[in-house]
mmCIF file of C-alpha atoms in Angstrom:
data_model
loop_
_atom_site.group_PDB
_atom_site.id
_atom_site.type_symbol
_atom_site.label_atom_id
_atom_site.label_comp_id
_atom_site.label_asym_id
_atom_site.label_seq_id
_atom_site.Cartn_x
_atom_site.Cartn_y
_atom_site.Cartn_z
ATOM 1 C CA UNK A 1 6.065 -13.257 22.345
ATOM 2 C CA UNK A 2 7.158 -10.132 24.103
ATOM 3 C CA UNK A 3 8.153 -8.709 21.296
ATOM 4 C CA UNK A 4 6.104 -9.506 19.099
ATOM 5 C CA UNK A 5 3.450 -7.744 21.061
ATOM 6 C CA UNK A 6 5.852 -4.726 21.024
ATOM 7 C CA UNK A 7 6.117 -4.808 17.369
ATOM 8 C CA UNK A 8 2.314 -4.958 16.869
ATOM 9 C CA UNK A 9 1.621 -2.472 19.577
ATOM 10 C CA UNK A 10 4.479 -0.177 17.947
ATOM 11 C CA UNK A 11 3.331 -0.415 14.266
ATOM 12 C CA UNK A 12 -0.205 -0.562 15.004
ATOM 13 C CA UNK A 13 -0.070 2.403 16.917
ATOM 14 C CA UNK A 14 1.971 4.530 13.963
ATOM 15 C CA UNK A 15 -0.688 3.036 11.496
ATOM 16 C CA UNK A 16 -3.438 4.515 13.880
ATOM 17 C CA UNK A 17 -1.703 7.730 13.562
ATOM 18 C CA UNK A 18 -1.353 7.787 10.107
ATOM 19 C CA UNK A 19 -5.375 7.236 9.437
ATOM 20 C CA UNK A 20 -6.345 9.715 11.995
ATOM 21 C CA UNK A 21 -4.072 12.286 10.667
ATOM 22 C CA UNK A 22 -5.801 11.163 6.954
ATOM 23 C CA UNK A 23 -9.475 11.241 8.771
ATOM 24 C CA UNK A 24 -8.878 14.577 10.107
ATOM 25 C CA UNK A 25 -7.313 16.413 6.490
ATOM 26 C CA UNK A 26 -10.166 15.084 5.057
ATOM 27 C CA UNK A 27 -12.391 17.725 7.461
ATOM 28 C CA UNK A 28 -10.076 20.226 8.959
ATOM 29 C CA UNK A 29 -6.507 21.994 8.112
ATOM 30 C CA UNK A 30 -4.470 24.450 10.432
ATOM 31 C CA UNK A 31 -4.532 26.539 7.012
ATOM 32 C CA UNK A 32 -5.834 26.718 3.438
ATOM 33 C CA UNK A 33 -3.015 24.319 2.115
ATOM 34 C CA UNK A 34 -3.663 25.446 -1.677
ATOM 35 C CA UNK A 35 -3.318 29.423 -0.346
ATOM 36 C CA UNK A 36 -0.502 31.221 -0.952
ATOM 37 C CA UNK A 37 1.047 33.793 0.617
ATOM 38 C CA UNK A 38 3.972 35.115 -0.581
ATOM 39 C CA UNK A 39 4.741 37.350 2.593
ATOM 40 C CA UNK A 40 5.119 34.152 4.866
ATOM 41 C CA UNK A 41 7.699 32.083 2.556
ATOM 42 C CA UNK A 42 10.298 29.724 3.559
ATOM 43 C CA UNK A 43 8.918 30.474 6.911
ATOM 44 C CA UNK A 44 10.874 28.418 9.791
ATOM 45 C CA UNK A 45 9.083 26.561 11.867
ATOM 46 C CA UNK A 46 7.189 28.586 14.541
ATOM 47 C CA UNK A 47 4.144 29.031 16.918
ATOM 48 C CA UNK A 48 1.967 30.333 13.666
ATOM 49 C CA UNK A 49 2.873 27.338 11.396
ATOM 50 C CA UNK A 50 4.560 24.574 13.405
ATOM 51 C CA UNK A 51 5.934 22.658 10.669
ATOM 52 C CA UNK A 52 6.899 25.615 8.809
ATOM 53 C CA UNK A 53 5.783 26.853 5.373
ATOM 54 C CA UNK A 54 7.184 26.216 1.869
ATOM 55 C CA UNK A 55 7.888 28.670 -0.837
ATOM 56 C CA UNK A 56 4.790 29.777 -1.860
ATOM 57 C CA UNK A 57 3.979 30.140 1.801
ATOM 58 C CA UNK A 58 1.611 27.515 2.093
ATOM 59 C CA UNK A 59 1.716 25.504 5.265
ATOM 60 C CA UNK A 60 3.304 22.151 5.448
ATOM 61 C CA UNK A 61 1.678 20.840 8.148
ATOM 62 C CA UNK A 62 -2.194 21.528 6.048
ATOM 63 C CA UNK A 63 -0.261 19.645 3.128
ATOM 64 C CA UNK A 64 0.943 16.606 5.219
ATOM 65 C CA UNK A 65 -2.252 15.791 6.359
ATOM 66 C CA UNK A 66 -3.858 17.025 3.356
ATOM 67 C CA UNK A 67 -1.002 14.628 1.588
ATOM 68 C CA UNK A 68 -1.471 11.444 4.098
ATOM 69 C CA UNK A 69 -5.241 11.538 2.508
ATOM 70 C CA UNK A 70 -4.161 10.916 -0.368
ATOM 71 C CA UNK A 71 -1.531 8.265 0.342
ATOM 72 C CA UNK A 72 -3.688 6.432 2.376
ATOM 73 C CA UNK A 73 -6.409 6.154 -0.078
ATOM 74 C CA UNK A 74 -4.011 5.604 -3.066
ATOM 75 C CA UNK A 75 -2.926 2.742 -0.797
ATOM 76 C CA UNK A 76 -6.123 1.029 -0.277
ATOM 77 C CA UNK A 77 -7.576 1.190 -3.541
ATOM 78 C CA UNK A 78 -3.593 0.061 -4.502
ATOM 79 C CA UNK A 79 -3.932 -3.423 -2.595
ATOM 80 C CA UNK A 80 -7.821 -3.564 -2.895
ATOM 81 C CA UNK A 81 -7.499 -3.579 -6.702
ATOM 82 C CA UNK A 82 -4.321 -6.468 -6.734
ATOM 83 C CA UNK A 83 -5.515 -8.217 -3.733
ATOM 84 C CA UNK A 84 -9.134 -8.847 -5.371
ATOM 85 C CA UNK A 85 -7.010 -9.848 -8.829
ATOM 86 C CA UNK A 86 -4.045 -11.391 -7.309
ATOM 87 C CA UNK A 87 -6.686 -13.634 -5.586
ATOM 88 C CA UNK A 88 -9.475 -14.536 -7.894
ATOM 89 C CA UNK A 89 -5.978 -15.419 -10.610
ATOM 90 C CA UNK A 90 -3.856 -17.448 -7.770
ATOM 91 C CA UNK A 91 -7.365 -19.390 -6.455
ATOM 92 C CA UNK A 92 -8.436 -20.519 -10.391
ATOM 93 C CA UNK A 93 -4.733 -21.164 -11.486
ATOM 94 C CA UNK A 94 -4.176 -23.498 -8.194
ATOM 95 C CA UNK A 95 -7.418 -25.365 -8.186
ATOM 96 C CA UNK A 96 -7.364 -25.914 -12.096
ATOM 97 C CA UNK A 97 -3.587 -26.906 -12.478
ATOM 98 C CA UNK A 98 -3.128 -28.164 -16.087
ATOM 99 C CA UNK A 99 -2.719 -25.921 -19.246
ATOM 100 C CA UNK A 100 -4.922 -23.663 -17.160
ATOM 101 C CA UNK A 101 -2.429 -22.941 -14.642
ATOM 102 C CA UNK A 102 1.026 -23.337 -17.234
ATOM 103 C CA UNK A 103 -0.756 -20.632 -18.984
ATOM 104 C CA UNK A 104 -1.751 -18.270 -15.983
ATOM 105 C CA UNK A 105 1.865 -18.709 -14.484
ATOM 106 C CA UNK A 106 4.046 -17.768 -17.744
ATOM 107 C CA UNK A 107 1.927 -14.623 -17.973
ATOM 108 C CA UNK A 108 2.130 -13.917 -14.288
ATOM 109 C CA UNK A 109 5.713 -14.718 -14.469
ATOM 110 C CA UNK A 110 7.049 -12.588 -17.081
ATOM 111 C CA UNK A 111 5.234 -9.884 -15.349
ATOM 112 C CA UNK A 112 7.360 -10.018 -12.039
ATOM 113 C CA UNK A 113 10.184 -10.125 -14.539
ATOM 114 C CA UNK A 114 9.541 -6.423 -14.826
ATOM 115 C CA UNK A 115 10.367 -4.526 -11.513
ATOM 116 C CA UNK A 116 7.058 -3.189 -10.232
ATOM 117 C CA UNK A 117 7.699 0.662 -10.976
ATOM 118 C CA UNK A 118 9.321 0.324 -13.860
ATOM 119 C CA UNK A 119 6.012 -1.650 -14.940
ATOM 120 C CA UNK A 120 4.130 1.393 -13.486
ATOM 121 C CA UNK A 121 5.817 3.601 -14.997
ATOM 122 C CA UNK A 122 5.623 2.192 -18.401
ATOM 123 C CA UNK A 123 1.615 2.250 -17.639
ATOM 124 C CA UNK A 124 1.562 5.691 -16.236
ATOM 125 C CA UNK A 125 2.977 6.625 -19.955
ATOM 126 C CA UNK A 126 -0.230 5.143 -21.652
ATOM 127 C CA UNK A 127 -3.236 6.283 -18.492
ATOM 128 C CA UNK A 128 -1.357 9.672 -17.641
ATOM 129 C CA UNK A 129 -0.365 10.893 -14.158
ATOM 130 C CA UNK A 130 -2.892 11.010 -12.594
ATOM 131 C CA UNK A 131 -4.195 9.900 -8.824
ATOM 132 C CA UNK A 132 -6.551 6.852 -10.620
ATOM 133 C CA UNK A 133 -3.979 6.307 -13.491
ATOM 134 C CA UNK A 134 -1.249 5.635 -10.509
ATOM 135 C CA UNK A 135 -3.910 3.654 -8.605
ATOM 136 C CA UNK A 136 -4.173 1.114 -11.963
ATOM 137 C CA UNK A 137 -0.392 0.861 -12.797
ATOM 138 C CA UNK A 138 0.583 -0.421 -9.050
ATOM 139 C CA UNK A 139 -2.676 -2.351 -9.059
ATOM 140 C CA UNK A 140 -1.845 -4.064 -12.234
ATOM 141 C CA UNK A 141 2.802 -4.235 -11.511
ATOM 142 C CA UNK A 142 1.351 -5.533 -7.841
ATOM 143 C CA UNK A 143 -1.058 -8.282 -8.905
ATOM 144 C CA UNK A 144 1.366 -11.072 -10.316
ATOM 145 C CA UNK A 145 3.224 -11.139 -6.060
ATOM 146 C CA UNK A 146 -0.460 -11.714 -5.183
ATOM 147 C CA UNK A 147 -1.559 -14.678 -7.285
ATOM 148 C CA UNK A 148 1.643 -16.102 -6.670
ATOM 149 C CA UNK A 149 1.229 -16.507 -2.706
ATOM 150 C CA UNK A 150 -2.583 -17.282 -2.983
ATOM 151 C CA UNK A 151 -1.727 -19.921 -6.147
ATOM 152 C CA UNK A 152 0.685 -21.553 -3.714
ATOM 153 C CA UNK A 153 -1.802 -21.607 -0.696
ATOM 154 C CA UNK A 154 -4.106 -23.214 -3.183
ATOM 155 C CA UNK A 155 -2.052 -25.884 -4.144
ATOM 156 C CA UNK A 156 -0.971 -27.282 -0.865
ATOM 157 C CA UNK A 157 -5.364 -26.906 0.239
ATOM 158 C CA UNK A 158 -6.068 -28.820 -2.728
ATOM 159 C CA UNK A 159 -5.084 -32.295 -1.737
ATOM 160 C CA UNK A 160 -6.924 -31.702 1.828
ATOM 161 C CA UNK A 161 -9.396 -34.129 2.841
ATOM 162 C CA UNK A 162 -12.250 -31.323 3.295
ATOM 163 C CA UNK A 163 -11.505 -30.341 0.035
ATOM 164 C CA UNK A 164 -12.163 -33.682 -1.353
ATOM 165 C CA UNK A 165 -15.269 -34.305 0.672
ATOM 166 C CA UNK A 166 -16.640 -31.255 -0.605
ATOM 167 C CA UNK A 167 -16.368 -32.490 -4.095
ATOM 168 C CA UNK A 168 -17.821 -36.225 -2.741
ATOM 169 C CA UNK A 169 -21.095 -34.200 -1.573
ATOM 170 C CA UNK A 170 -21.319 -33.031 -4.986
ATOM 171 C CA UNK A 171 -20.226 -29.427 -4.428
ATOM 172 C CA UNK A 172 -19.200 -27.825 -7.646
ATOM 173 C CA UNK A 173 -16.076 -25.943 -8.575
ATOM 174 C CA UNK A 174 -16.863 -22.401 -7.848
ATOM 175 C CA UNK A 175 -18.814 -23.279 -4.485
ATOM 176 C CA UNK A 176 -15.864 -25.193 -3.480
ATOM 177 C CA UNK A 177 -13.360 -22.291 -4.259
ATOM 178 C CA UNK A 178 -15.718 -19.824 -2.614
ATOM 179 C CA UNK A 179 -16.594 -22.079 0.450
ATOM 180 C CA UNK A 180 -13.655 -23.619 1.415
ATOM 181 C CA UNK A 181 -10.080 -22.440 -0.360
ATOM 182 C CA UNK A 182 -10.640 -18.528 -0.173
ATOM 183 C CA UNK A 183 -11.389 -18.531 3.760
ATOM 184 C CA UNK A 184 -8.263 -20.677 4.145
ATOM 185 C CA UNK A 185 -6.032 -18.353 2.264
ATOM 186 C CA UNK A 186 -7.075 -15.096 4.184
ATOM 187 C CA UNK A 187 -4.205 -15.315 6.699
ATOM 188 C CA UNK A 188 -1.234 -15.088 3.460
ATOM 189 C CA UNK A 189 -3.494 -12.897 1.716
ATOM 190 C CA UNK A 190 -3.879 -10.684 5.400
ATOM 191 C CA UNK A 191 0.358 -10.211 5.202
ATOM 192 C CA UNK A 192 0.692 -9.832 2.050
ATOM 193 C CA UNK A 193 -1.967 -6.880 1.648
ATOM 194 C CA UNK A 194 -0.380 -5.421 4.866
ATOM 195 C CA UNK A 195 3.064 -5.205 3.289
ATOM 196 C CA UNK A 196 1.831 -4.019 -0.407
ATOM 197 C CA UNK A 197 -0.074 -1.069 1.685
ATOM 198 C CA UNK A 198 3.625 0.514 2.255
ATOM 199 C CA UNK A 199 4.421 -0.674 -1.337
ATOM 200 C CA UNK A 200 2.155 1.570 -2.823
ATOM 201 C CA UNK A 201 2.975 4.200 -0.529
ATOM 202 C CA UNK A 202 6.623 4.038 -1.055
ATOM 203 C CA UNK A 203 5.894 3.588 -5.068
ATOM 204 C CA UNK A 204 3.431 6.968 -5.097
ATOM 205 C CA UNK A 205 5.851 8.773 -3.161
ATOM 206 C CA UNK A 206 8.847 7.539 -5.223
ATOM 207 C CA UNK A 207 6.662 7.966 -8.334
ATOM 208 C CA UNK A 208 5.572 11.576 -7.476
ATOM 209 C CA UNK A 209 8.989 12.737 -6.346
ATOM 210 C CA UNK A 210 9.849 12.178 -10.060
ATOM 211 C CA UNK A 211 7.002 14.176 -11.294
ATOM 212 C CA UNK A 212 4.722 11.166 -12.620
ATOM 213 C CA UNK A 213 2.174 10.509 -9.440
ATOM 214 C CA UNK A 214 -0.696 13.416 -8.579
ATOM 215 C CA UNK A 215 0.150 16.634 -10.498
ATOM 216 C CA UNK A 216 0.816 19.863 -8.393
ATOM 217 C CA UNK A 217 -0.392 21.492 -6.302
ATOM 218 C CA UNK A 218 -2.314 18.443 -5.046
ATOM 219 C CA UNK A 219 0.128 17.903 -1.902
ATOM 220 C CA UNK A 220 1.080 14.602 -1.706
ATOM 221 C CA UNK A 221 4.099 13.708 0.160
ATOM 222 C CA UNK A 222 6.625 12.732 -2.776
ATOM 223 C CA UNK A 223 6.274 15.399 -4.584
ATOM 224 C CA UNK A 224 6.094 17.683 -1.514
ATOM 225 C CA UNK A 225 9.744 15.791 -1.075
ATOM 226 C CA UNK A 226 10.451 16.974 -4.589
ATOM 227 C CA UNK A 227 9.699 20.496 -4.518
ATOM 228 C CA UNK A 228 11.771 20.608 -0.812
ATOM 229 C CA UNK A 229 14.983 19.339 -2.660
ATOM 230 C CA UNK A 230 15.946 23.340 -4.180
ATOM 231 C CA UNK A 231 15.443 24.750 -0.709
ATOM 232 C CA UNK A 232 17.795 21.732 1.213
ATOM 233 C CA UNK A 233 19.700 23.851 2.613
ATOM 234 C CA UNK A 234 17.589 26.945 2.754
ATOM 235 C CA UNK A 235 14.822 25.159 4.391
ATOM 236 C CA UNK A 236 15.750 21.732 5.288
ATOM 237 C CA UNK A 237 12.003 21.128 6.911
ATOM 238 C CA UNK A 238 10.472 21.236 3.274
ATOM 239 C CA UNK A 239 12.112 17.925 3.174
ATOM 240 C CA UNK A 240 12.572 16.872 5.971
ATOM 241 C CA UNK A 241 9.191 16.194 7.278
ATOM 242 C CA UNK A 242 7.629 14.674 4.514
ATOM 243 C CA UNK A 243 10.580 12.356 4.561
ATOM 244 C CA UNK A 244 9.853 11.533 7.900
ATOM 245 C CA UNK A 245 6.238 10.600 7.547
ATOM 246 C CA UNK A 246 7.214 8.465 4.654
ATOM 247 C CA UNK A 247 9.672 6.669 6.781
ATOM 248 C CA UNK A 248 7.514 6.553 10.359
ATOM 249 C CA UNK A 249 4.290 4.950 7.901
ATOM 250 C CA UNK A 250 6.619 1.941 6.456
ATOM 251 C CA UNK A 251 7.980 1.191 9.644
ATOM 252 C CA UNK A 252 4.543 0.901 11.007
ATOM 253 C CA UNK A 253 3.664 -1.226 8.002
ATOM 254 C CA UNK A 254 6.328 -3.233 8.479
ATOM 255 C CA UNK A 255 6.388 -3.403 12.318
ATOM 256 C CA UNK A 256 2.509 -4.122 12.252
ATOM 257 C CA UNK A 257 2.936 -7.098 9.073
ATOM 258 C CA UNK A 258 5.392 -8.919 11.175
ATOM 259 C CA UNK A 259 3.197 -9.121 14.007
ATOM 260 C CA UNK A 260 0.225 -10.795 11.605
ATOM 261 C CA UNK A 261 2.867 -13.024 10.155
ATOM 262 C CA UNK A 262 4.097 -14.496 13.792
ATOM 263 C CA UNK A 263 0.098 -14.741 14.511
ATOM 264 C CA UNK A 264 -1.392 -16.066 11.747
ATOM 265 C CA UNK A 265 0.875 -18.240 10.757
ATOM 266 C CA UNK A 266 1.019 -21.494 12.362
ATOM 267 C CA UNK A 267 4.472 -22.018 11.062
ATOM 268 C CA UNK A 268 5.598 -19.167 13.066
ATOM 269 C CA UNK A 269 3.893 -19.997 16.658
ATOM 270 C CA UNK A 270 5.375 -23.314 16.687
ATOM 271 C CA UNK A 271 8.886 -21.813 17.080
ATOM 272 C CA UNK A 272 7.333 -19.321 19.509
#
């Protein structure tokens, strides 16, 4: 129990960081990070710009918080959009079962036969590159994960006895769905949108670092990566900061989603 308290206290408190670091870029900057200035280049780290500025002079720190904006919201909207889908799609296809659900599965499950940015990718071809075409594509490649858990909740809720005495009052379908299987599936729905959070952070940055997430000079912090990757060993911070906020975010994801697995999941207490 220990640690799990450590690993929530750990993760939640990197998570914390990263939204106050996204709350304050949305109101204040060090610098201008769109101005350039050419006479402060490749600038090392200093008591000016702490984190150093990149080749047009601009400074990094302005663009990581300017960039952790933008992941964070990328992010939410990400596992808003597929947890609302993933959910509404895993609830009907569990509670209907039949044809209904034989249907809903073989599309779901030659989805997830694509890997997720490969399906994004394909999608950012057709919508552009852009922040709400990026937004859509993971949305849509992270969907099929989420109707999977939720249809599987569903199924093992369905035979409960409060389901059936809802139906004996005479509750219909959708009030039974909305009344009594959605609240029980919060907790796998709670994890799952946890983890898909650094998904769609690790997919924008991956995506951007190849030059299909938000077009320059919108900072972001793949393709801030990217444009760092001439300069390696010129100016190893271009690189190596935005890696590191990357990194520091998903293990904060990941530290903080283990601790709401181990505590909402009775499963998980009873080998505590």
């Amino acid at each position: 129990m220990r640690n799990l308290t450590l690993n929530g206290l750990i993760g939640g408190l990197l998570i914390a960081a990263l939204l106050a670091t996204a709350a304050t870029g949305f109101f204040w900057t060090p610098y201008d990070p769109m101005k350039l200035s050419f006479t402060a280049r490749l600038a090392a780290p200093d008591a000016a710009h702490w984190l150093g500025t990149d080749e047009f002079g601009r400074d990094v720190l302005s663009r990581l918080m300017v960039g952790a904006r933008a992941s964070v919201w990328i992010g939410f909207l990400t596992v808003a959009f597929a947890a609302i889908c993933g959910t509404v799609i895993g609830i009907i296809s569990g509670y209907a079962r039949g044809w209904v659900d034989a249907v809903i599965m073989a599309i779901n499950n030659a989805q997830l036969a694509f890997p997720g940015i490969l399906l994004a990718l394909g999608l950012l071809a057709v919508f552009g590159a852009n922040q709400y075409g990026i937004i859509f594509a993971l949305g849509i490649a992270y969907t099929p994960s989420m109707a999977r858990v939720v249809r599987g909740a569903v199924l093992s809720l369905r035979e409960r006895e409060f389901i059936e005495a809802s139906k004996v009052m005479g509750n219909g379908e959708i009030y039974t769905m909305a009344r009594h299987i959605l609240p029980n599936c919060l907790a796998p729905i709670t994890v799952l949108s946890t983890s898909m959070f650094g998904w769609a952070i690790l997919s924008e940055s991956a995506l951007s670092f190849l030059g299909l997430g938000v077009p320059p000079p919108a900072p972001t912090w793949g393709n801030m990566l990217a444009a760092g990757r001439p300069f390696i060993e010129q100016a190893v911070w271009l690189g190596l900061f935005p890696g590191l906020c990357i990194a520091l975010t998903l293990l904060g994801i990941n530290l903080l989603g283990d601790a709401l697995r181990d505590k909402l999941d009775p499963r998980m207490r009873g080998l505590k």
